[in-house]
Amino acid sequence: MVVTLQQKKNKVKFEGARGREADGRRSSLSNIRDIGIIAHIDAGKTTVTERILYYAGKVHKMGEVHEGTAVMDWMIQEKERGITITSAATTCFWKDHQVNIIDTPGHVDFTMEVERSLRVLDGCVGVFCGVGGVQPQSETVWHQAERYSVPRLAFVNKMDRTGAEFDRVVSEIRGRLRTTAVPIQIPWGAEENFQGVIDLLEMKAFTYDENSLGKEFHIESIPQELAVAAERARAELVEQVAEKDEVIADAYLANPDVSAELLKGGLRRAVTANLIVPVLCGSALKNKGIQQLLDAIIAYLPSPLDINGVDGLHAKTEEKISREASDFEPLTGLVFKVMNDPYAGRLAFVRVYAGQLKSGQNVYNPRTGKRFRITRLIQLHADDRLDVPVLYAGEIGAIAGLRDATTGDTLCAENAPIVLESIRSPEPVMFMAIEPKTRADKDKLMQALDSLASEDPTCIIRMDDETGQTIVSGMGELHLEVLTDRILREFKVAASAGKPMVSYRETIAQKGRGEHEFDREIGGKGQFANVVIELLPAERAAGNSIEFNVSAVKIPTEFREFVEDGINDGLVTGVLGSYPVSDVIVRIVDGTFNAANSTDIAFRSAAVMAFREAMKACCPVLLEPIMQVDISVPADYVGEVLNDLSGRRGRINEIEVKGELQVVQALVPLAELFGYSTAVRSLTKGRATYTMEPNLFEVVPKSIQERVIG
């Protein structure tokens, strides 16, 4: 291989670039922490974030979720509902470290917000309710973090609540999340007697001054009644770290009483390698334990330098390449979120992995093949915007006015193009029809829908060919309700939304074949193509695949993309009820080409018709979304809940006892869960709560399929 002079220069320039920093940085790369707060709904994520910002001096008054004053829940829909809907980013400083935080939603309908945040984070804090323990969405977000290999801390919140049990929650984290969870603190008291925390590394006790809202805390000796428990817990901590880290193992063999300083180093290495999850505890609402959580974030979660760079593919050669965390590597960043701001316009949230993103700089987008000029860079604090001249490696910010970029796009230098792994988007499970109330609102509605779809990859817009209606698909009833509310209030469009409906899928039960010959005269010119397609069932949740098992003589290479376009048209609409087709293998096995009359339009038309013929020959069936439903209910009402679930075609998986409550875990078709909130309250006199999330798709029973498709 010939090495050019320019390549030699580039090698000299970037060789050994790892960790090199530009002048003007606010924090060294080693002192940056890019973290997220993840949890089940109502575990206290946003309250934890509010306390972090208060103690770090970012805000001067604590906001409360229940009062609608939380800084990070800035959308009007979040304030009214008391839940987090959109991930919010902010930056604060703690002990000379820059902590970039993303507070994520806990409701399953907004799981995409968690997915795209975790894609760009170096570490995260999983918040668990001291009473509820590991809840359904806790598992979902935990596994999302596992998919991206994000190191984690666990914080057991609400230790002041009646029924809080630290040891039980730790046991659930180990068992249900299959992780090596190791307490580095134990609680001092519980429920109404919760006073503070015991640090197992330093073997000290922390109590908190209520008059200063916990800002002042006192370090004390471990109380006599907890001394034995603390010694036992520390011994377990040392043993667990020694199993994962050779340095601590050698120190432990020499002296089982490993020093705090040595143990911290070993624990950091184990956490960064995703071998251990340290567990802390406290009560965010009562202002206890948050400063020690911040200390743990700094001490144990990785900096950008602790992550082994970022891998991607060369935009042109598809050769695997890496970028190190350095201000002097070629620019490499990932757009992980897009939103439309009423004042700043379209904002693209970006994580800079390498290089520097500067205002006035030209940046290249490999997906579009276009370069564009950065006119404005913003540092984020919820809905506040601070203009900055540059974002350095390891930082998170936003680009204003970036039109063509979308979620998952890579931003890079044009002379050093790289494509990073994109962001997985979950499939919507519900849809609704929406239409403008007046003709004048029609264009405004489409603009609003386009804006929402560009922000949220799980909001999918399509036109129904039969009815002419605009169909909006989403992740659940709440998701669709929020989208409708935003159209009315944020975009000020008068529109009528239909009742949410289940988003079924179509698939095939057996192998089949279809053929179509397209032979017409259009505009005085002949149009000819013949396509033969074979369909095979794929494994459930495997998705669709298209294979060409035909020679280029029968279907020339230049027409294959149009055949594929036709098949994709068929996959979108299906043959039973215009539902999308999933889990099929499509093989193009034969065809005919006419040099005089074959056109791209002819091949696309022949392909879609051949696909539909093949679908009809394959015994098509409907698939319906099945939800994992967890109902927490007093023992007196378990019978009524079980009977009701049976009538909803539910399958009971497990009944787990948690204190005074029993948790019924079941799989129930989404079609049977409309109005379930009212029904379960009525059955249990308002004493039961439930959560649900998509689990899988299953074949609809024949009698119900006939009812669905008429």
PDB file of N, CA, C and O in Angstrom, residues 126-193:
ATOM      1  N   GLY A 126     -28.685   4.056  38.435  1.00  0.00           N
ATOM      2  CA  GLY A 126     -30.004   3.443  38.487  1.00  0.00           C
ATOM      3  C   GLY A 126     -30.629   3.721  39.833  1.00  0.00           C
ATOM      4  O   GLY A 126     -30.064   3.362  40.870  1.00  0.00           O
ATOM      5  N   VAL A 127     -31.783   4.399  39.828  1.00  0.00           N
ATOM      6  CA  VAL A 127     -32.471   4.743  41.076  1.00  0.00           C
ATOM      7  C   VAL A 127     -33.565   3.707  41.324  1.00  0.00           C
ATOM      8  O   VAL A 127     -34.382   3.434  40.443  1.00  0.00           O
ATOM      9  N   PHE A 128     -33.585   3.141  42.532  1.00  0.00           N
ATOM     10  CA  PHE A 128     -34.571   2.131  42.897  1.00  0.00           C
ATOM     11  C   PHE A 128     -35.346   2.601  44.122  1.00  0.00           C
ATOM     12  O   PHE A 128     -34.759   3.168  45.050  1.00  0.00           O
ATOM     13  N   CYS A 129     -36.638   2.358  44.125  1.00  0.00           N
ATOM     14  CA  CYS A 129     -37.471   2.697  45.276  1.00  0.00           C
ATOM     15  C   CYS A 129     -37.187   1.705  46.404  1.00  0.00           C
ATOM     16  O   CYS A 129     -37.181   0.486  46.179  1.00  0.00           O
ATOM     17  N   GLY A 130     -36.963   2.216  47.612  1.00  0.00           N
ATOM     18  CA  GLY A 130     -36.687   1.356  48.755  1.00  0.00           C
ATOM     19  C   GLY A 130     -37.848   0.454  49.116  1.00  0.00           C
ATOM     20  O   GLY A 130     -37.671  -0.561  49.789  1.00  0.00           O
ATOM     21  N   VAL A 131     -39.047   0.813  48.664  1.00  0.00           N
ATOM     22  CA  VAL A 131     -40.239   0.000  48.914  1.00  0.00           C
ATOM     23  C   VAL A 131     -40.518  -0.902  47.716  1.00  0.00           C
ATOM     24  O   VAL A 131     -40.681  -2.115  47.846  1.00  0.00           O
ATOM     25  N   GLY A 132     -40.567  -0.315  46.508  1.00  0.00           N
ATOM     26  CA  GLY A 132     -40.917  -1.059  45.306  1.00  0.00           C
ATOM     27  C   GLY A 132     -39.809  -1.949  44.791  1.00  0.00           C
ATOM     28  O   GLY A 132     -40.063  -2.946  44.113  1.00  0.00           O
ATOM     29  N   GLY A 133     -38.558  -1.624  45.101  1.00  0.00           N
ATOM     30  CA  GLY A 133     -37.430  -2.431  44.653  1.00  0.00           C
ATOM     31  C   GLY A 133     -37.259  -2.412  43.148  1.00  0.00           C
ATOM     32  O   GLY A 133     -37.407  -1.372  42.492  1.00  0.00           O
ATOM     33  N   VAL A 134     -36.944  -3.556  42.573  1.00  0.00           N
ATOM     34  CA  VAL A 134     -36.775  -3.681  41.128  1.00  0.00           C
ATOM     35  C   VAL A 134     -38.151  -3.826  40.499  1.00  0.00           C
ATOM     36  O   VAL A 134     -38.816  -4.845  40.668  1.00  0.00           O
ATOM     37  N   GLN A 135     -38.571  -2.803  39.779  1.00  0.00           N
ATOM     38  CA  GLN A 135     -39.888  -2.771  39.148  1.00  0.00           C
ATOM     39  C   GLN A 135     -39.734  -2.992  37.634  1.00  0.00           C
ATOM     40  O   GLN A 135     -38.615  -3.011  37.120  1.00  0.00           O
ATOM     41  N   PRO A 136     -40.854  -3.185  36.917  1.00  0.00           N
ATOM     42  CA  PRO A 136     -40.740  -3.570  35.499  1.00  0.00           C
ATOM     43  C   PRO A 136     -39.860  -2.653  34.658  1.00  0.00           C
ATOM     44  O   PRO A 136     -38.984  -3.119  33.920  1.00  0.00           O
ATOM     45  N   GLN A 137     -40.082  -1.346  34.747  1.00  0.00           N
ATOM     46  CA  GLN A 137     -39.288  -0.444  33.926  1.00  0.00           C
ATOM     47  C   GLN A 137     -37.850  -0.349  34.425  1.00  0.00           C
ATOM     48  O   GLN A 137     -36.951  -0.001  33.660  1.00  0.00           O
ATOM     49  N   SER A 138     -37.635  -0.689  35.712  1.00  0.00           N
ATOM     50  CA  SER A 138     -36.255  -0.775  36.215  1.00  0.00           C
ATOM     51  C   SER A 138     -35.480  -1.791  35.397  1.00  0.00           C
ATOM     52  O   SER A 138     -34.328  -1.564  35.011  1.00  0.00           O
ATOM     53  N   GLU A 139     -36.109  -2.940  35.142  1.00  0.00           N
ATOM     54  CA  GLU A 139     -35.459  -3.992  34.357  1.00  0.00           C
ATOM     55  C   GLU A 139     -35.212  -3.528  32.920  1.00  0.00           C
ATOM     56  O   GLU A 139     -34.145  -3.775  32.347  1.00  0.00           O
ATOM     57  N   THR A 140     -36.216  -2.853  32.344  1.00  0.00           N
ATOM     58  CA  THR A 140     -36.085  -2.413  30.950  1.00  0.00           C
ATOM     59  C   THR A 140     -34.901  -1.468  30.779  1.00  0.00           C
ATOM     60  O   THR A 140     -34.055  -1.656  29.902  1.00  0.00           O
ATOM     61  N   VAL A 141     -34.826  -0.435  31.613  1.00  0.00           N
ATOM     62  CA  VAL A 141     -33.751   0.554  31.461  1.00  0.00           C
ATOM     63  C   VAL A 141     -32.401  -0.053  31.827  1.00  0.00           C
ATOM     64  O   VAL A 141     -31.369   0.309  31.251  1.00  0.00           O
ATOM     65  N   TRP A 142     -32.400  -0.991  32.762  1.00  0.00           N
ATOM     66  CA  TRP A 142     -31.141  -1.650  33.141  1.00  0.00           C
ATOM     67  C   TRP A 142     -30.587  -2.445  31.968  1.00  0.00           C
ATOM     68  O   TRP A 142     -29.394  -2.406  31.666  1.00  0.00           O
ATOM     69  N   HIS A 143     -31.469  -3.169  31.284  1.00  0.00           N
ATOM     70  CA  HIS A 143     -31.022  -3.969  30.140  1.00  0.00           C
ATOM     71  C   HIS A 143     -30.630  -3.072  28.962  1.00  0.00           C
ATOM     72  O   HIS A 143     -29.754  -3.431  28.158  1.00  0.00           O
ATOM     73  N   GLN A 144     -31.276  -1.893  28.846  1.00  0.00           N
ATOM     74  CA  GLN A 144     -30.840  -0.942  27.827  1.00  0.00           C
ATOM     75  C   GLN A 144     -29.405  -0.500  28.103  1.00  0.00           C
ATOM     76  O   GLN A 144     -28.586  -0.394  27.188  1.00  0.00           O
ATOM     77  N   ALA A 145     -29.095  -0.233  29.369  1.00  0.00           N
ATOM     78  CA  ALA A 145     -27.737   0.166  29.745  1.00  0.00           C
ATOM     79  C   ALA A 145     -26.756  -0.973  29.477  1.00  0.00           C
ATOM     80  O   ALA A 145     -25.621  -0.746  29.035  1.00  0.00           O
ATOM     81  N   GLU A 146     -27.194  -2.219  29.728  1.00  0.00           N
ATOM     82  CA  GLU A 146     -26.330  -3.374  29.452  1.00  0.00           C
ATOM     83  C   GLU A 146     -26.014  -3.484  27.965  1.00  0.00           C
ATOM     84  O   GLU A 146     -24.896  -3.831  27.577  1.00  0.00           O
ATOM     85  N   ARG A 147     -27.018  -3.200  27.124  1.00  0.00           N
ATOM     86  CA  ARG A 147     -26.825  -3.322  25.682  1.00  0.00           C
ATOM     87  C   ARG A 147     -25.715  -2.390  25.196  1.00  0.00           C
ATOM     88  O   ARG A 147     -24.976  -2.715  24.266  1.00  0.00           O
ATOM     89  N   TYR A 148     -25.573  -1.227  25.830  1.00  0.00           N
ATOM     90  CA  TYR A 148     -24.531  -0.280  25.443  1.00  0.00           C
ATOM     91  C   TYR A 148     -23.306  -0.357  26.366  1.00  0.00           C
ATOM     92  O   TYR A 148     -22.425   0.492  26.293  1.00  0.00           O
ATOM     93  N   SER A 149     -23.274  -1.382  27.249  1.00  0.00           N
ATOM     94  CA  SER A 149     -22.140  -1.603  28.168  1.00  0.00           C
ATOM     95  C   SER A 149     -21.822  -0.356  28.988  1.00  0.00           C
ATOM     96  O   SER A 149     -20.658   0.048  29.118  1.00  0.00           O
ATOM     97  N   VAL A 150     -22.855   0.264  29.550  1.00  0.00           N
ATOM     98  CA  VAL A 150     -22.683   1.480  30.346  1.00  0.00           C
ATOM     99  C   VAL A 150     -22.460   1.098  31.811  1.00  0.00           C
ATOM    100  O   VAL A 150     -23.318   0.452  32.420  1.00  0.00           O
ATOM    101  N   PRO A 151     -21.332   1.463  32.417  1.00  0.00           N
ATOM    102  CA  PRO A 151     -21.107   1.195  33.841  1.00  0.00           C
ATOM    103  C   PRO A 151     -22.154   1.896  34.703  1.00  0.00           C
ATOM    104  O   PRO A 151     -22.607   2.995  34.375  1.00  0.00           O
ATOM    105  N   ARG A 152     -22.531   1.261  35.825  1.00  0.00           N
ATOM    106  CA  ARG A 152     -23.643   1.775  36.623  1.00  0.00           C
ATOM    107  C   ARG A 152     -23.336   1.823  38.117  1.00  0.00           C
ATOM    108  O   ARG A 152     -22.562   1.015  38.630  1.00  0.00           O
ATOM    109  N   LEU A 153     -23.995   2.780  38.790  1.00  0.00           N
ATOM    110  CA  LEU A 153     -24.167   2.780  40.236  1.00  0.00           C
ATOM    111  C   LEU A 153     -25.645   2.533  40.507  1.00  0.00           C
ATOM    112  O   LEU A 153     -26.499   2.850  39.675  1.00  0.00           O
ATOM    113  N   ALA A 154     -25.958   1.991  41.682  1.00  0.00           N
ATOM    114  CA  ALA A 154     -27.356   1.839  42.091  1.00  0.00           C
ATOM    115  C   ALA A 154     -27.589   2.682  43.343  1.00  0.00           C
ATOM    116  O   ALA A 154     -26.764   2.664  44.264  1.00  0.00           O
ATOM    117  N   PHE A 155     -28.690   3.422  43.349  1.00  0.00           N
ATOM    118  CA  PHE A 155     -29.042   4.261  44.495  1.00  0.00           C
ATOM    119  C   PHE A 155     -30.431   3.848  44.971  1.00  0.00           C
ATOM    120  O   PHE A 155     -31.411   3.991  44.235  1.00  0.00           O
ATOM    121  N   VAL A 156     -30.493   3.298  46.189  1.00  0.00           N
ATOM    122  CA  VAL A 156     -31.774   2.882  46.766  1.00  0.00           C
ATOM    123  C   VAL A 156     -32.383   4.099  47.457  1.00  0.00           C
ATOM    124  O   VAL A 156     -31.924   4.522  48.526  1.00  0.00           O
ATOM    125  N   ASN A 157     -33.403   4.650  46.835  1.00  0.00           N
ATOM    126  CA  ASN A 157     -34.036   5.891  47.284  1.00  0.00           C
ATOM    127  C   ASN A 157     -35.228   5.586  48.206  1.00  0.00           C
ATOM    128  O   ASN A 157     -35.638   4.450  48.364  1.00  0.00           O
ATOM    129  N   LYS A 158     -35.753   6.629  48.799  1.00  0.00           N
ATOM    130  CA  LYS A 158     -36.974   6.552  49.629  1.00  0.00           C
ATOM    131  C   LYS A 158     -36.805   5.618  50.826  1.00  0.00           C
ATOM    132  O   LYS A 158     -37.733   4.906  51.212  1.00  0.00           O
ATOM    133  N   MET A 159     -35.605   5.650  51.427  1.00  0.00           N
ATOM    134  CA  MET A 159     -35.367   4.818  52.604  1.00  0.00           C
ATOM    135  C   MET A 159     -36.172   5.289  53.812  1.00  0.00           C
ATOM    136  O   MET A 159     -36.246   4.583  54.822  1.00  0.00           O
ATOM    137  N   ASP A 160     -36.786   6.464  53.714  1.00  0.00           N
ATOM    138  CA  ASP A 160     -37.618   6.972  54.813  1.00  0.00           C
ATOM    139  C   ASP A 160     -39.064   6.494  54.717  1.00  0.00           C
ATOM    140  O   ASP A 160     -39.854   6.719  55.635  1.00  0.00           O
ATOM    141  N   ARG A 161     -39.423   5.823  53.616  1.00  0.00           N
ATOM    142  CA  ARG A 161     -40.811   5.410  53.400  1.00  0.00           C
ATOM    143  C   ARG A 161     -41.156   4.154  54.186  1.00  0.00           C
ATOM    144  O   ARG A 161     -40.312   3.274  54.388  1.00  0.00           O
ATOM    145  N   THR A 162     -42.400   4.048  54.595  1.00  0.00           N
ATOM    146  CA  THR A 162     -42.872   2.840  55.266  1.00  0.00           C
ATOM    147  C   THR A 162     -42.745   1.642  54.324  1.00  0.00           C
ATOM    148  O   THR A 162     -43.191   1.697  53.182  1.00  0.00           O
ATOM    149  N   GLY A 163     -42.121   0.592  54.804  1.00  0.00           N
ATOM    150  CA  GLY A 163     -41.927  -0.603  53.990  1.00  0.00           C
ATOM    151  C   GLY A 163     -40.592  -0.654  53.269  1.00  0.00           C
ATOM    152  O   GLY A 163     -40.312  -1.630  52.561  1.00  0.00           O
ATOM    153  N   ALA A 164     -39.733   0.368  53.446  1.00  0.00           N
ATOM    154  CA  ALA A 164     -38.426   0.373  52.788  1.00  0.00           C
ATOM    155  C   ALA A 164     -37.519  -0.686  53.412  1.00  0.00           C
ATOM    156  O   ALA A 164     -37.390  -0.774  54.635  1.00  0.00           O
ATOM    157  N   GLU A 165     -36.884  -1.500  52.565  1.00  0.00           N
ATOM    158  CA  GLU A 165     -35.977  -2.556  53.021  1.00  0.00           C
ATOM    159  C   GLU A 165     -34.757  -2.582  52.112  1.00  0.00           C
ATOM    160  O   GLU A 165     -34.831  -3.050  50.975  1.00  0.00           O
ATOM    161  N   PHE A 166     -33.649  -2.108  52.605  1.00  0.00           N
ATOM    162  CA  PHE A 166     -32.426  -2.008  51.807  1.00  0.00           C
ATOM    163  C   PHE A 166     -31.921  -3.378  51.362  1.00  0.00           C
ATOM    164  O   PHE A 166     -31.620  -3.589  50.178  1.00  0.00           O
ATOM    165  N   ASP A 167     -31.837  -4.331  52.289  1.00  0.00           N
ATOM    166  CA  ASP A 167     -31.296  -5.651  51.957  1.00  0.00           C
ATOM    167  C   ASP A 167     -32.149  -6.358  50.907  1.00  0.00           C
ATOM    168  O   ASP A 167     -31.612  -7.044  50.025  1.00  0.00           O
ATOM    169  N   ARG A 168     -33.467  -6.209  50.983  1.00  0.00           N
ATOM    170  CA  ARG A 168     -34.341  -6.849  49.992  1.00  0.00           C
ATOM    171  C   ARG A 168     -34.104  -6.268  48.608  1.00  0.00           C
ATOM    172  O   ARG A 168     -34.053  -7.000  47.610  1.00  0.00           O
ATOM    173  N   VAL A 169     -33.974  -4.950  48.528  1.00  0.00           N
ATOM    174  CA  VAL A 169     -33.759  -4.311  47.226  1.00  0.00           C
ATOM    175  C   VAL A 169     -32.416  -4.749  46.636  1.00  0.00           C
ATOM    176  O   VAL A 169     -32.319  -5.047  45.433  1.00  0.00           O
ATOM    177  N   VAL A 170     -31.375  -4.824  47.467  1.00  0.00           N
ATOM    178  CA  VAL A 170     -30.067  -5.288  46.984  1.00  0.00           C
ATOM    179  C   VAL A 170     -30.183  -6.714  46.460  1.00  0.00           C
ATOM    180  O   VAL A 170     -29.648  -7.057  45.398  1.00  0.00           O
ATOM    181  N   SER A 171     -30.923  -7.566  47.175  1.00  0.00           N
ATOM    182  CA  SER A 171     -31.127  -8.945  46.742  1.00  0.00           C
ATOM    183  C   SER A 171     -31.856  -9.003  45.405  1.00  0.00           C
ATOM    184  O   SER A 171     -31.521  -9.819  44.534  1.00  0.00           O
ATOM    185  N   GLU A 172     -32.854  -8.122  45.215  1.00  0.00           N
ATOM    186  CA  GLU A 172     -33.591  -8.088  43.949  1.00  0.00           C
ATOM    187  C   GLU A 172     -32.700  -7.605  42.807  1.00  0.00           C
ATOM    188  O   GLU A 172     -32.788  -8.114  41.679  1.00  0.00           O
ATOM    189  N   ILE A 173     -31.841  -6.630  43.075  1.00  0.00           N
ATOM    190  CA  ILE A 173     -30.924  -6.140  42.034  1.00  0.00           C
ATOM    191  C   ILE A 173     -30.011  -7.279  41.590  1.00  0.00           C
ATOM    192  O   ILE A 173     -29.761  -7.482  40.396  1.00  0.00           O
ATOM    193  N   ARG A 174     -29.528  -8.048  42.548  1.00  0.00           N
ATOM    194  CA  ARG A 174     -28.648  -9.172  42.214  1.00  0.00           C
ATOM    195  C   ARG A 174     -29.403 -10.259  41.439  1.00  0.00           C
ATOM    196  O   ARG A 174     -28.903 -10.773  40.441  1.00  0.00           O
ATOM    197  N   GLY A 175     -30.597 -10.594  41.923  1.00  0.00           N
ATOM    198  CA  GLY A 175     -31.331 -11.710  41.341  1.00  0.00           C
ATOM    199  C   GLY A 175     -32.026 -11.375  40.038  1.00  0.00           C
ATOM    200  O   GLY A 175     -31.814 -12.036  39.013  1.00  0.00           O
ATOM    201  N   ARG A 176     -32.855 -10.330  40.039  1.00  0.00           N
ATOM    202  CA  ARG A 176     -33.664 -10.026  38.864  1.00  0.00           C
ATOM    203  C   ARG A 176     -32.869  -9.344  37.761  1.00  0.00           C
ATOM    204  O   ARG A 176     -33.188  -9.477  36.580  1.00  0.00           O
ATOM    205  N   LEU A 177     -31.825  -8.606  38.138  1.00  0.00           N
ATOM    206  CA  LEU A 177     -31.023  -7.918  37.123  1.00  0.00           C
ATOM    207  C   LEU A 177     -29.731  -8.672  36.814  1.00  0.00           C
ATOM    208  O   LEU A 177     -28.953  -8.235  35.971  1.00  0.00           O
ATOM    209  N   ARG A 178     -29.505  -9.794  37.518  1.00  0.00           N
ATOM    210  CA  ARG A 178     -28.353 -10.653  37.276  1.00  0.00           C
ATOM    211  C   ARG A 178     -27.047  -9.854  37.223  1.00  0.00           C
ATOM    212  O   ARG A 178     -26.310  -9.874  36.237  1.00  0.00           O
ATOM    213  N   THR A 179     -26.798  -9.138  38.308  1.00  0.00           N
ATOM    214  CA  THR A 179     -25.607  -8.300  38.358  1.00  0.00           C
ATOM    215  C   THR A 179     -24.936  -8.435  39.717  1.00  0.00           C
ATOM    216  O   THR A 179     -25.574  -8.808  40.707  1.00  0.00           O
ATOM    217  N   THR A 180     -23.639  -8.157  39.763  1.00  0.00           N
ATOM    218  CA  THR A 180     -22.895  -8.203  41.024  1.00  0.00           C
ATOM    219  C   THR A 180     -23.065  -6.870  41.735  1.00  0.00           C
ATOM    220  O   THR A 180     -22.258  -5.948  41.568  1.00  0.00           O
ATOM    221  N   ALA A 181     -24.146  -6.762  42.485  1.00  0.00           N
ATOM    222  CA  ALA A 181     -24.437  -5.534  43.232  1.00  0.00           C
ATOM    223  C   ALA A 181     -23.793  -5.640  44.612  1.00  0.00           C
ATOM    224  O   ALA A 181     -24.030  -6.602  45.349  1.00  0.00           O
ATOM    225  N   VAL A 182     -22.976  -4.645  44.960  1.00  0.00           N
ATOM    226  CA  VAL A 182     -22.235  -4.676  46.224  1.00  0.00           C
ATOM    227  C   VAL A 182     -22.470  -3.364  46.973  1.00  0.00           C
ATOM    228  O   VAL A 182     -22.099  -2.292  46.480  1.00  0.00           O
ATOM    229  N   PRO A 183     -23.104  -3.415  48.154  1.00  0.00           N
ATOM    230  CA  PRO A 183     -23.295  -2.177  48.921  1.00  0.00           C
ATOM    231  C   PRO A 183     -21.964  -1.556  49.319  1.00  0.00           C
ATOM    232  O   PRO A 183     -21.062  -2.268  49.798  1.00  0.00           O
ATOM    233  N   ILE A 184     -21.832  -0.245  49.095  1.00  0.00           N
ATOM    234  CA  ILE A 184     -20.694   0.497  49.646  1.00  0.00           C
ATOM    235  C   ILE A 184     -21.180   1.407  50.773  1.00  0.00           C
ATOM    236  O   ILE A 184     -20.406   2.141  51.367  1.00  0.00           O
ATOM    237  N   GLN A 185     -22.482   1.337  51.038  1.00  0.00           N
ATOM    238  CA  GLN A 185     -23.107   2.000  52.182  1.00  0.00           C
ATOM    239  C   GLN A 185     -24.168   1.060  52.740  1.00  0.00           C
ATOM    240  O   GLN A 185     -24.674   0.188  52.037  1.00  0.00           O
ATOM    241  N   ILE A 186     -24.502   1.264  54.000  1.00  0.00           N
ATOM    242  CA  ILE A 186     -25.706   0.657  54.562  1.00  0.00           C
ATOM    243  C   ILE A 186     -26.492   1.773  55.239  1.00  0.00           C
ATOM    244  O   ILE A 186     -25.922   2.788  55.660  1.00  0.00           O
ATOM    245  N   PRO A 187     -27.812   1.641  55.331  1.00  0.00           N
ATOM    246  CA  PRO A 187     -28.602   2.717  55.938  1.00  0.00           C
ATOM    247  C   PRO A 187     -28.481   2.748  57.461  1.00  0.00           C
ATOM    248  O   PRO A 187     -28.311   1.696  58.101  1.00  0.00           O
ATOM    249  N   TRP A 188     -28.556   3.916  58.008  1.00  0.00           N
ATOM    250  CA  TRP A 188     -28.633   4.101  59.468  1.00  0.00           C
ATOM    251  C   TRP A 188     -30.117   4.299  59.786  1.00  0.00           C
ATOM    252  O   TRP A 188     -30.669   5.370  59.615  1.00  0.00           O
ATOM    253  N   GLY A 189     -30.748   3.224  60.172  1.00  0.00           N
ATOM    254  CA  GLY A 189     -32.180   3.274  60.431  1.00  0.00           C
ATOM    255  C   GLY A 189     -32.964   3.063  59.145  1.00  0.00           C
ATOM    256  O   GLY A 189     -32.405   2.925  58.052  1.00  0.00           O
ATOM    257  N   ALA A 190     -34.273   3.005  59.281  1.00  0.00           N
ATOM    258  CA  ALA A 190     -35.158   2.814  58.130  1.00  0.00           C
ATOM    259  C   ALA A 190     -36.524   3.385  58.455  1.00  0.00           C
ATOM    260  O   ALA A 190     -36.850   3.650  59.614  1.00  0.00           O
ATOM    261  N   GLU A 191     -37.307   3.595  57.382  1.00  0.00           N
ATOM    262  CA  GLU A 191     -38.660   4.168  57.490  1.00  0.00           C
ATOM    263  C   GLU A 191     -38.594   5.498  58.236  1.00  0.00           C
ATOM    264  O   GLU A 191     -37.737   6.332  57.937  1.00  0.00           O
ATOM    265  N   GLU A 192     -39.450   5.691  59.256  1.00  0.00           N
ATOM    266  CA  GLU A 192     -39.461   7.000  59.931  1.00  0.00           C
ATOM    267  C   GLU A 192     -38.210   7.225  60.780  1.00  0.00           C
ATOM    268  O   GLU A 192     -37.909   8.355  61.199  1.00  0.00           O
ATOM    269  N   ASN A 193     -37.421   6.162  61.023  1.00  0.00           N
ATOM    270  CA  ASN A 193     -36.199   6.272  61.830  1.00  0.00           C
ATOM    271  C   ASN A 193     -34.935   6.398  60.970  1.00  0.00           C
ATOM    272  O   ASN A 193     -33.828   6.274  61.483  1.00  0.00           O
TER     273      ASN A 193
END
